[in-house]
Coordinates of C-alpha atoms and ligand atoms in Angstrom, one line a residue:
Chain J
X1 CA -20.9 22.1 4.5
X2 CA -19.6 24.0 1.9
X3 CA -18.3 22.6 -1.6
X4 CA -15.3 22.8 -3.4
X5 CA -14.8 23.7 -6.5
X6 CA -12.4 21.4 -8.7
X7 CA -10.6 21.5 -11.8
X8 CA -9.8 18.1 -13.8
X9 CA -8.8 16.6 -16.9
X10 CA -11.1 13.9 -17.4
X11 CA -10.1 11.6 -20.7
X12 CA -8.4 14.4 -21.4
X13 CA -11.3 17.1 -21.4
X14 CA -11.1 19.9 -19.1
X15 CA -14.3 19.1 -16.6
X16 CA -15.4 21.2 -13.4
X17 CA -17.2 20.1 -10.9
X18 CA -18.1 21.1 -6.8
X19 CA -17.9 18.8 -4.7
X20 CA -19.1 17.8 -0.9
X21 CA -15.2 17.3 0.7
X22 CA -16.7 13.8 1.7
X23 CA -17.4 12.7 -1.7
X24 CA -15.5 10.1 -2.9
X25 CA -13.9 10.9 -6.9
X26 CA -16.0 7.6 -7.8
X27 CA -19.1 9.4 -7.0
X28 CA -18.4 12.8 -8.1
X29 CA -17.5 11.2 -11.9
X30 CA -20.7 9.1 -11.3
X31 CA -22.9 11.7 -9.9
X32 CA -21.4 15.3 -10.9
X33 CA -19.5 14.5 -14.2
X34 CA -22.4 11.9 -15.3
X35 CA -19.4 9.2 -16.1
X36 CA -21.2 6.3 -14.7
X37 CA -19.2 3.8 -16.6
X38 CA -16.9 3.3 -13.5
X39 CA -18.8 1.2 -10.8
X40 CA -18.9 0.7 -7.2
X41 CA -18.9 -2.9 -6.1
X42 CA -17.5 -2.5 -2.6
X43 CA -17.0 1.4 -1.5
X44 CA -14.0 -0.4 0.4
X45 CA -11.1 -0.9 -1.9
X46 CA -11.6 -4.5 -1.9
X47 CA -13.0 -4.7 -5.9
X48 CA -11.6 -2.8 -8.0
X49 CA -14.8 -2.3 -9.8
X50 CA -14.0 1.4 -9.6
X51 CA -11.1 1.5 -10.7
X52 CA -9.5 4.8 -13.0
X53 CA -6.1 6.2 -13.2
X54 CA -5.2 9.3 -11.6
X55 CA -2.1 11.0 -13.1
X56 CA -1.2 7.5 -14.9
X57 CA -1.4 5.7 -11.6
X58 CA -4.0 3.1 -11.3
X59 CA -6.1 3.7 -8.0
X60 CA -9.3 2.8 -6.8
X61 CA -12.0 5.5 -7.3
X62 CA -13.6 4.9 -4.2
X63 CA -10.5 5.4 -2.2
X64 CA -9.6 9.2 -3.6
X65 CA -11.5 12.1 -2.5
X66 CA -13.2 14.5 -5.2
X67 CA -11.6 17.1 -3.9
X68 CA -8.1 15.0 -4.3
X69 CA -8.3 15.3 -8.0
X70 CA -8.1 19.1 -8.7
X71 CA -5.7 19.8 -11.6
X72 CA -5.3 16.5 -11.6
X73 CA -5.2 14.1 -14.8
X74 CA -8.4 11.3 -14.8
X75 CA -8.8 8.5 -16.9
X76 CA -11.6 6.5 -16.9
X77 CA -13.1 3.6 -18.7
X78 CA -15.1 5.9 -21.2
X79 CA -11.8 7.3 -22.5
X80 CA -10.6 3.7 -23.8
X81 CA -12.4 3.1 -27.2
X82 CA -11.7 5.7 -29.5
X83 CA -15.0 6.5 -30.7
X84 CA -16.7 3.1 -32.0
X85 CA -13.1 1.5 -32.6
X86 CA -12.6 -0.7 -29.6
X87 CA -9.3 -0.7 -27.6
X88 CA -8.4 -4.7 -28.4
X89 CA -8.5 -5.2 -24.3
X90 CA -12.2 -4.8 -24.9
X91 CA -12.6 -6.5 -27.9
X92 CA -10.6 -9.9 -26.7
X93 CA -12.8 -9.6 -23.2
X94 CA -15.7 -9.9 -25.9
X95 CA -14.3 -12.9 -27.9
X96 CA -13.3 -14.7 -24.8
X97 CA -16.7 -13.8 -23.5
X98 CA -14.5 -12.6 -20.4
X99 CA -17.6 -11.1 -19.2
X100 CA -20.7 -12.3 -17.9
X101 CA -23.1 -9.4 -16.2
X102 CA -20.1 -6.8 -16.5
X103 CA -20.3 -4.7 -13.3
X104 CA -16.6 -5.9 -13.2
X105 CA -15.6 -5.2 -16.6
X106 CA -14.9 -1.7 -16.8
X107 CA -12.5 -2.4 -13.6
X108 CA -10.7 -4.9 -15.3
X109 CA -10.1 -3.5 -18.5
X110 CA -8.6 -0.1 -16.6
X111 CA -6.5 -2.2 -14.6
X112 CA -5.5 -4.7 -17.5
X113 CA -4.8 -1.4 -19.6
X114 CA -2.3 0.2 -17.0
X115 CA -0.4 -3.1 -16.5
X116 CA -0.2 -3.4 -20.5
X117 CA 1.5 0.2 -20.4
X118 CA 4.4 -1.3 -17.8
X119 CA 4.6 -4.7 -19.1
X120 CA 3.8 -5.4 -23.1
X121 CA 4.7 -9.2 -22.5
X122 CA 3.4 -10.1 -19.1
X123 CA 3.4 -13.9 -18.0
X124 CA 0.0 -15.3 -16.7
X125 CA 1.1 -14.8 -13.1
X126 CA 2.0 -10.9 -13.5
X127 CA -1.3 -11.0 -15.0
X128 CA -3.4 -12.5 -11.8
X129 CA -1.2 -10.9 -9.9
X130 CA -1.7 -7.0 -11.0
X131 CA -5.8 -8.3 -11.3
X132 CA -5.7 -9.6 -7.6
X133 CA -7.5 -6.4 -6.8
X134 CA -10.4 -6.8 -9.2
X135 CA -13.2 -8.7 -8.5
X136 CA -15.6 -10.8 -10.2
X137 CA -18.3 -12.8 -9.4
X138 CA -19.6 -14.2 -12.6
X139 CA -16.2 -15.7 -14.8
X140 CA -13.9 -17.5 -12.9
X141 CA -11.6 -15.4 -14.1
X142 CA -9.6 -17.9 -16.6
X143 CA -11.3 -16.2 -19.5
X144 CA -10.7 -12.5 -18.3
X145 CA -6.6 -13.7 -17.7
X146 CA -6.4 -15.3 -21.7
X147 CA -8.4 -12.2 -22.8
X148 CA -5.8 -10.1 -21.4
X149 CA -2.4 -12.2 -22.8
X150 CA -4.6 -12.2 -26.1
X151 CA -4.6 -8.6 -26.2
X152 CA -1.0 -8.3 -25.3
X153 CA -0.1 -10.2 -27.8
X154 CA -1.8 -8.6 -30.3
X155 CA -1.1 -5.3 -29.5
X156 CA 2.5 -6.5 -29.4
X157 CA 2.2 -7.2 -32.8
X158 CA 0.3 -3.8 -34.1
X159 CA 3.5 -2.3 -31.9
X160 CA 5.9 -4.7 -34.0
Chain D
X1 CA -16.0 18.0 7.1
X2 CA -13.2 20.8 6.4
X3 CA -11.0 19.7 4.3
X4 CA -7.3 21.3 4.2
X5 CA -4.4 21.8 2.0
X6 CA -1.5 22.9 4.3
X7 CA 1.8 23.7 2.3
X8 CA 4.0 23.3 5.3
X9 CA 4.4 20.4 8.2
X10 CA 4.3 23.4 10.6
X11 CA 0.6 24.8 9.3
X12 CA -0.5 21.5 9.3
X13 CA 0.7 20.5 13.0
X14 CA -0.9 23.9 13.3
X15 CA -4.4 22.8 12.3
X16 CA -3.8 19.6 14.0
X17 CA -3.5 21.3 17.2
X18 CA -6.3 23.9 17.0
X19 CA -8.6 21.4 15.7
X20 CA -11.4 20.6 18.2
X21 CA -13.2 17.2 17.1
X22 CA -11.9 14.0 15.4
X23 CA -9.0 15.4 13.7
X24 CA -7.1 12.8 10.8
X25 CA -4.0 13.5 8.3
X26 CA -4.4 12.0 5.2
X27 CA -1.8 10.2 3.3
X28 CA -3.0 8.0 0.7
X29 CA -6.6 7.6 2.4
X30 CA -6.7 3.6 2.1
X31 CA -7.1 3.3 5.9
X32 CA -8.9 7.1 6.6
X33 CA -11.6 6.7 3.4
X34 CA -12.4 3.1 4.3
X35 CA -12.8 4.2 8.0
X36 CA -15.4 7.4 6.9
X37 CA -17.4 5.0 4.6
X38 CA -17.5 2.6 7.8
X39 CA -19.1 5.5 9.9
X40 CA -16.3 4.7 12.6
X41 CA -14.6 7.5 12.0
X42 CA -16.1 10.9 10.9
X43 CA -13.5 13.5 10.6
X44 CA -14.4 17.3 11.7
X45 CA -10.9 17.9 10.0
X46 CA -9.2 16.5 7.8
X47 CA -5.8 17.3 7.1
X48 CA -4.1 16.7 3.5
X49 CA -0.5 16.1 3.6
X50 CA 0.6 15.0 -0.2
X51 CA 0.6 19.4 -1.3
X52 CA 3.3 19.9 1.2
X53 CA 6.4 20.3 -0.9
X54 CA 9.1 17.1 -0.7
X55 CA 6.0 14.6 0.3
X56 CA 6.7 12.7 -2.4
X57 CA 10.3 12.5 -2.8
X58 CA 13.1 9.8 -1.5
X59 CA 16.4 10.9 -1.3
X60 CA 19.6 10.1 0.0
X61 CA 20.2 11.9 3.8
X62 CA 24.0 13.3 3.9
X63 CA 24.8 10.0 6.3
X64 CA 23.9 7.4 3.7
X65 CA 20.9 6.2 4.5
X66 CA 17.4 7.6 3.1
X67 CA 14.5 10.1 4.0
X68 CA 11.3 8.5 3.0
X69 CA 8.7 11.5 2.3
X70 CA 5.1 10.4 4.1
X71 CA 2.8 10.9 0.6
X72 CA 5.5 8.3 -1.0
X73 CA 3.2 5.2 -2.5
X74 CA 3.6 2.0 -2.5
X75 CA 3.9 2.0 -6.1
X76 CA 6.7 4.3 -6.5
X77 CA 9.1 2.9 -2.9
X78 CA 9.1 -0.4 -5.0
X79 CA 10.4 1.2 -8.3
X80 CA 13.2 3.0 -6.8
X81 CA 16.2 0.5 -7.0
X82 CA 18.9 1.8 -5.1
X83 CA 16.2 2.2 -1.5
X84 CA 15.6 -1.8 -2.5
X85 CA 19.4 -2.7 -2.8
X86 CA 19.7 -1.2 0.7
X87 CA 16.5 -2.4 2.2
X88 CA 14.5 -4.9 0.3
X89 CA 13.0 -6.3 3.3
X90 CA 11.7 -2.7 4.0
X91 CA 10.4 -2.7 0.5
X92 CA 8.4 -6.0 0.1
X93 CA 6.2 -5.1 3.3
X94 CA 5.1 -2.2 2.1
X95 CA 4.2 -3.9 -1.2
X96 CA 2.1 -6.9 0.2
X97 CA 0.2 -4.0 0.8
X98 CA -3.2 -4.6 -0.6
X99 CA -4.0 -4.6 -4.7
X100 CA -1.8 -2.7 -7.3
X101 CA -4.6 -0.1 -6.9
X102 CA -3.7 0.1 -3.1
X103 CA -0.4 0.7 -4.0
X104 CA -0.7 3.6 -6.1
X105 CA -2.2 5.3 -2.8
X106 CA -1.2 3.5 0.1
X107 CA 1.8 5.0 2.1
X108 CA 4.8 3.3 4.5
X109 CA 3.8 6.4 7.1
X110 CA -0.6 5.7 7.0
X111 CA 0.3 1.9 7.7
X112 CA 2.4 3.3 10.4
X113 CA 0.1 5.7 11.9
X114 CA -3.5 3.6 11.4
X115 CA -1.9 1.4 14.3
X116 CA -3.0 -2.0 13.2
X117 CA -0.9 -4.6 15.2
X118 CA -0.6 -6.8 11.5
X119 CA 0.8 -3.4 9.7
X120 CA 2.9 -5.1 7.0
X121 CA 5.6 -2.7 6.7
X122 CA 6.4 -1.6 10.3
X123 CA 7.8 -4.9 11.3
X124 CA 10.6 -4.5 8.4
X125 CA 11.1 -0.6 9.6
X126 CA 11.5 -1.4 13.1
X127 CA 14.1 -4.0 12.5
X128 CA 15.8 -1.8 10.2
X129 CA 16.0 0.9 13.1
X130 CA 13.8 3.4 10.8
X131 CA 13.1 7.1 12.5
X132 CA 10.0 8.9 12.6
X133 CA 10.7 12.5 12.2
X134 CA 7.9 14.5 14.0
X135 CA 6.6 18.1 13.3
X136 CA 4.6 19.1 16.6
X137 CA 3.4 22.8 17.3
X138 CA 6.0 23.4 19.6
X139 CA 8.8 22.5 17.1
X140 CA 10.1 18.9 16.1
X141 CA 11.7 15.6 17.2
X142 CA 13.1 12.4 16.1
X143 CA 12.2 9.2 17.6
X144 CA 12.4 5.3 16.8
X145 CA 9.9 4.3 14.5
X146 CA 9.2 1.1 17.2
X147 CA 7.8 3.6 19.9
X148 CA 5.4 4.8 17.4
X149 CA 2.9 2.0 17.8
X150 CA 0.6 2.4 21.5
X151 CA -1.8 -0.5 21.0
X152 CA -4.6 -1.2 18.2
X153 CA -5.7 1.8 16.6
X154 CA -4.0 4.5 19.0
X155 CA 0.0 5.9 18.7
X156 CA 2.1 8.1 21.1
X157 CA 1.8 11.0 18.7
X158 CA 0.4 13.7 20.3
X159 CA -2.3 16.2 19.7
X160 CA -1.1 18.4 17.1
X161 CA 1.8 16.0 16.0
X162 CA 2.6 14.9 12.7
X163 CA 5.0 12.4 11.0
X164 CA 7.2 14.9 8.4
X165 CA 9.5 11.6 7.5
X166 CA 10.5 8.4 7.9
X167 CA 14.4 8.2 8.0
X168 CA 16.2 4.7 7.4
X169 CA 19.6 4.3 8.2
X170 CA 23.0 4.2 5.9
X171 CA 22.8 0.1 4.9
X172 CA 26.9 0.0 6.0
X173 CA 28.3 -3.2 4.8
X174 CA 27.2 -7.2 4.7
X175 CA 23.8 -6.1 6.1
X176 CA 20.4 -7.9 4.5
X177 CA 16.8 -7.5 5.7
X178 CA 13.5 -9.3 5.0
X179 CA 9.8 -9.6 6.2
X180 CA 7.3 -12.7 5.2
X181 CA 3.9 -12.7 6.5
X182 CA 1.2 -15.7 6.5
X183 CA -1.9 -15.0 5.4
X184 CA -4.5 -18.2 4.1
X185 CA -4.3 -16.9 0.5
X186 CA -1.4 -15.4 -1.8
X187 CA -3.1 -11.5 -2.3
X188 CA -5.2 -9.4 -0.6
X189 CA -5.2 -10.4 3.2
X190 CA -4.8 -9.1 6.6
X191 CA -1.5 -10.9 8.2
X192 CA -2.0 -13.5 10.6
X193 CA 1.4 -13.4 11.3
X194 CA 4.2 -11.1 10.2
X195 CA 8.0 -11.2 10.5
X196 CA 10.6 -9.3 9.4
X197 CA 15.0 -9.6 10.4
X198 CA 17.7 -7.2 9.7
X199 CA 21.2 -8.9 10.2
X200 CA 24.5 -7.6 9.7
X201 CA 27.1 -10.8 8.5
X202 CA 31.0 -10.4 8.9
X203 CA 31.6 -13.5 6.6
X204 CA 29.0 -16.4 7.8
X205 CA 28.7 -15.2 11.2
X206 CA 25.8 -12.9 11.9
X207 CA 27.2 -10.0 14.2
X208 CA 24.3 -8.0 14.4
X209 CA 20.3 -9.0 14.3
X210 CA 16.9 -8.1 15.3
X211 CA 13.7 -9.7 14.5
X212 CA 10.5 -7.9 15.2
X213 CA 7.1 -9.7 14.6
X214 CA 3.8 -8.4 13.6
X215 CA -0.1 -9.7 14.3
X216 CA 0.9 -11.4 17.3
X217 CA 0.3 -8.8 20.0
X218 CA -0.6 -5.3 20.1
X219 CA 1.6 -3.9 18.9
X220 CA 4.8 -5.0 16.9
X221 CA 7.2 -6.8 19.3
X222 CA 10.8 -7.1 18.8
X223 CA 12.3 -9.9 20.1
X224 CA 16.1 -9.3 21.5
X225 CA 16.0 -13.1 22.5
X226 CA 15.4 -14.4 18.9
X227 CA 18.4 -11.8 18.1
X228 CA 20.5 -13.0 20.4
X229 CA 20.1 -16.5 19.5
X230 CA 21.9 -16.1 15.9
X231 CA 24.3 -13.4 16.9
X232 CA 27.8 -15.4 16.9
X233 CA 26.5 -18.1 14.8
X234 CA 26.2 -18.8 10.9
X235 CA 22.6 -19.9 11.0
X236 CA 23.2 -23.5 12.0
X237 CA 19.9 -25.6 12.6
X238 CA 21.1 -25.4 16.4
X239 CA 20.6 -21.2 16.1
X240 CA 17.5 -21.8 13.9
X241 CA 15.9 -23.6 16.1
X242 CA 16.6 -21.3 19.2
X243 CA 15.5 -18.4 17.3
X244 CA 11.9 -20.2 15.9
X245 CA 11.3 -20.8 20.1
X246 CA 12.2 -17.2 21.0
X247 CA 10.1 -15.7 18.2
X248 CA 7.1 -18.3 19.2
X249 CA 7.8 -17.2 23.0
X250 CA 7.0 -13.7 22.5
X251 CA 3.6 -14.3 21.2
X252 CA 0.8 -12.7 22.9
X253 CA -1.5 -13.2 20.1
X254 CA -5.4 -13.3 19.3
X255 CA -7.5 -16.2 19.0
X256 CA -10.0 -15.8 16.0
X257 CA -11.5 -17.3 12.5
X258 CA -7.8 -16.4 10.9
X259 CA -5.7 -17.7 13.2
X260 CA -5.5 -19.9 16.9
X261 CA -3.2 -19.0 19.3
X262 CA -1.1 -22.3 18.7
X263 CA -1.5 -21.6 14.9
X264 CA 0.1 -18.4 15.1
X265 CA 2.2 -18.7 17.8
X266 CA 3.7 -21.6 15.6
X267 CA 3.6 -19.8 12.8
X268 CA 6.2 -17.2 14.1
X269 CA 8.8 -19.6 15.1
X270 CA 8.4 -20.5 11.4
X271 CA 8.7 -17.3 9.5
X272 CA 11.6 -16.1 11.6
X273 CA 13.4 -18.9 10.8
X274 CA 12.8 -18.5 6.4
X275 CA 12.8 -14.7 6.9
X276 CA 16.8 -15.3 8.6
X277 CA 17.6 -16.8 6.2
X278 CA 16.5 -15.0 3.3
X279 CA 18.0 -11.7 5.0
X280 CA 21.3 -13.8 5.6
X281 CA 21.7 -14.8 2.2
X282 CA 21.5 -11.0 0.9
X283 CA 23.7 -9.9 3.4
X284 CA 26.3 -12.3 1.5
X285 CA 25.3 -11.0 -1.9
X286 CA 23.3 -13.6 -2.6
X287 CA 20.1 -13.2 -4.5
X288 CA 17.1 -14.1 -2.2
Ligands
FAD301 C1 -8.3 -3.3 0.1 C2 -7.3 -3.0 1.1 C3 -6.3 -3.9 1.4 C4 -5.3 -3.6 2.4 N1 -4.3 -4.5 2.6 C5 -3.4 -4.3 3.6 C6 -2.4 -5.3 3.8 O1 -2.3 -6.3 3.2 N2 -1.5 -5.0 4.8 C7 -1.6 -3.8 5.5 O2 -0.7 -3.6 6.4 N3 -2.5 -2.9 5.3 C8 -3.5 -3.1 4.4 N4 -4.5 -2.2 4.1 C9 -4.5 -1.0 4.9 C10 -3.9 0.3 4.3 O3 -3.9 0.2 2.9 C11 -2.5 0.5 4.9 O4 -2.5 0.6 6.3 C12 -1.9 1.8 4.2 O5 -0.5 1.7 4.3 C13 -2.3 3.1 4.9 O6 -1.6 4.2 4.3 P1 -2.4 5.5 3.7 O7 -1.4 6.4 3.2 O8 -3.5 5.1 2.8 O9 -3.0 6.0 5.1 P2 -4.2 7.0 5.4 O10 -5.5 6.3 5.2 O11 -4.0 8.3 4.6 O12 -3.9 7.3 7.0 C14 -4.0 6.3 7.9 C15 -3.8 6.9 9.3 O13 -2.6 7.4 9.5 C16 -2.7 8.8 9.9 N5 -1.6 9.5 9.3 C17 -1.3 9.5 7.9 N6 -0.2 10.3 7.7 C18 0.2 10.7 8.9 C19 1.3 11.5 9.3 N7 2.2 12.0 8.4 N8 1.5 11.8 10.6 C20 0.6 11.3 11.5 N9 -0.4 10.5 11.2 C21 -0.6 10.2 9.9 C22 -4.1 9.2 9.5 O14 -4.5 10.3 10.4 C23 -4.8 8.0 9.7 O15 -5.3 7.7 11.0 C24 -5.4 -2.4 3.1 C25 -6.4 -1.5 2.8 C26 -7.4 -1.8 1.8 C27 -8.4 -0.8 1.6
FES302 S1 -15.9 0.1 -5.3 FE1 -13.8 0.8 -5.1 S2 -12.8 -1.1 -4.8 FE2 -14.9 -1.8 -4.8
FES303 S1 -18.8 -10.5 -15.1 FE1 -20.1 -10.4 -13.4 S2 -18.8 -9.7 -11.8 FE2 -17.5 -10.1 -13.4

């Protein structure tokens, strides 16, 4: 079987990597690029634990062949805090204590992040709504949905 | 697994028809990835569509209506607002299509071609009258998107065949569409029924109709009696309740954990009758 060689931006960083055509991108970031902050819950779609954006399109990583990504853009969930400053998604999923074990958290806060790019100002139901995708066995999901309006609304007012 | 980047429908029908094992395009790759992870289906080649030029484009065709390129997610049919003026019914199919990640991958011509009898958007397409333009090694042809579908799984493509575009006709005048499916939960389920009608109204009166159902046989089934039945009227309870029997009458459904064969059968009667009226109401300019 022979590899491919691809070309991406991940986080912005120019990143190489060959890759079995098979390969899913989820396990070529995990496995070739040593990103292991995305996570596979399902392999299926069904989670969204795995979730990055592809040329600012939220997808699930499991879903998108390696070999899918070359000269494409990547962004994963290691890209979102710049440097020790949290992005305030992650810091309200901390004060709402949105998480519980985490496998789901890096899912949700890449998903939560793209929707906050469309929508500043979103209404609780856009919120569960764009999340439906994103599983999580642990909150009960109430906290992770007030994490998310708290961070709107805060980054509504940095905006302002 | 070769994996290949054709540039053109022809070199891709090309590969198709050379290719000796299990042969799959991929579009989006929400059915085909799920399906190689499964082990049920382990391509020998697998063919990449979305570098072919125009893939991911929607335009206008010289007649009025619109081309639909087969890479075109979810995502990006329901943010183009002059396709959802003509055919929203068309639109909201393909986006009860799995999560918003689904979306950004998932495509109108993969739920098409994965033959699933509870496709959510083929329904809508088949009531609008959609075409399936088809590149094959021996040149190209046009045919209804409804004699796409052969049974679960399997389509009347043949070897070497490839869908280059969908086409949906000019929207003309007074005409509304719509599809509603039932499934137990609001997000992220397989239909257990699906129903989709495309009227045409000159004032109240419906002059034109057809109502196609999904997850009730299988394949999609349009129902020319359930047409018939509100052609000539204004959607009186009388009509409504001759359409809900037809619809319910051309049920050949499964009987499983999601769904009896009363349930669904019921069920369909049901949906044509909200889905009417919803297209019925946009056909007058209304806001449904
Ligand atoms: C979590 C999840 C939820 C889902 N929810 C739903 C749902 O609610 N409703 C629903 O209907 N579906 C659902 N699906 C199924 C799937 O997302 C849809 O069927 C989707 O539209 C498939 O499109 P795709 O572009 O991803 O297809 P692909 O996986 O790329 O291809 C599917 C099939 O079509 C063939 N094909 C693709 N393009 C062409 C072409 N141009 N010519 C000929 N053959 C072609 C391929 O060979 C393959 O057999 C879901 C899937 C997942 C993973
Ligand atoms: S691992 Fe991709 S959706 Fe679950
Ligand atoms: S915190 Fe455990 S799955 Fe969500």
């Amino acid at each position: 079987m022979s590899k491919v060689h691809v070309t991406t931006t991940v986080n912005g960083d120019a990143v190489e990597f060959l890759a079995d055509p098979r390969e899913t991108l989820l396990d070529c970031l995990r496995d070739h690029v040593g990103l292991t902050g995305t996570k596979e819950g399902c392999g299926t779609g069904d989670c969204g634990a795995c979730s990055v954006e592809m040329e600012g399109v939220l997808v699930c990583s499991c879903l998108v062949l390696g070999v899918e990504a070359n000269g494409k853009r990547v962004d994963t969930i290691e890209g979102m805090s710049d440097g020790h400053d949290l992005h305030p998604l992650q810091r309200k999923f901390i004060e709402h204590a949105a998480l519980q074990c985490g496998f789901c958290t890096p899912g949700f806060l890449v998903a939560a992040k793209a929707l906050l790019a469309r929508s500043p100002d979103p209404t609780e139901e856009e919120v569960r709504y764009w999340l439906a995708g994103n599983l999580c066995r642990c909150t009960g999901y109430d906290k992770i949905v007030r994490a998310v309006m708290d961070a709107a609304a805060e980054m509504r007012q940095e905006a302002a | 697994m070769r994996y290949h980047t054709p540039t053109t429908f022809a070199e891709a029908a090309g590969i198709a028809a050379a290719a000796q094992g299990v042969t799959r395009f991929l579009a989006g790759g929400t059915d085909v990835l799920v399906q190689m992870r499964a082990g049920m289906v382990l391509p020998d080649d697998l063919i990449d569509l979305k570098k072919i030029d125009g893939v991911d484009r929607i335009d206008p065709t010289p007649e009025g209506g619109w081309r639909i390129g087969v890479a075109v997610p979810g995502i990006a049919l329901g943010a183009h607002e002059a396709l959802r003026a003509d055919w929203p019914g068309v639109v909201e199919g393909m986006e009860l299509v799995g999560s918003t990640q689904i979306q950004g991958r998932a495509t109108l011509v993969g739920n098409l071609c994965n033959g699933s009898p509870a496709a959510d958007s083929v329904p809508g397409l088949v009531a609008a009258g959609a075409m399936a333009e088809i590149t094959g090694p021996d040149g190209g042809r046009v045919v209804p998107v409804a004699d796409i579908p052969a049974g679960p799984g399997r389509t009347t493509l043949q070897p070497g065949e490839v869908i280059s575009a969908l086409l949906l006709p000019p929207r003309g005048t007074a005409g509304g569409d719509a599809y509603l499916r039932f499934i137990p939960r609001t997000e992220m389920d397989i239909a257990v029924v699906g129903c989709a009608v495309n009227l045409r109204c000159d004032g109240d009166t419906v002059t034109e109709a057809s109502v196609v159902l999904g997850a009730v046989a299988p394949t999609v089934v349009s129902v020319p009696a359930a047409s018939a039945a509100i052609i000539g009227t204004a959607l009186d309870d009388t009509a409504l309740g001759t359409l809900a029997e037809a619809a319910s009458a051309a049920c050949r459904p499964i009987d499983d954990k999601r769904g009896t064969i009363a349930f669904r059968t019921e069920v369909a009667g049901v949906l044509a009758k909200r889905a009417a009226r919803i297209a019925h109401a946009r056909a007058k300019g209304e806001n449904a």
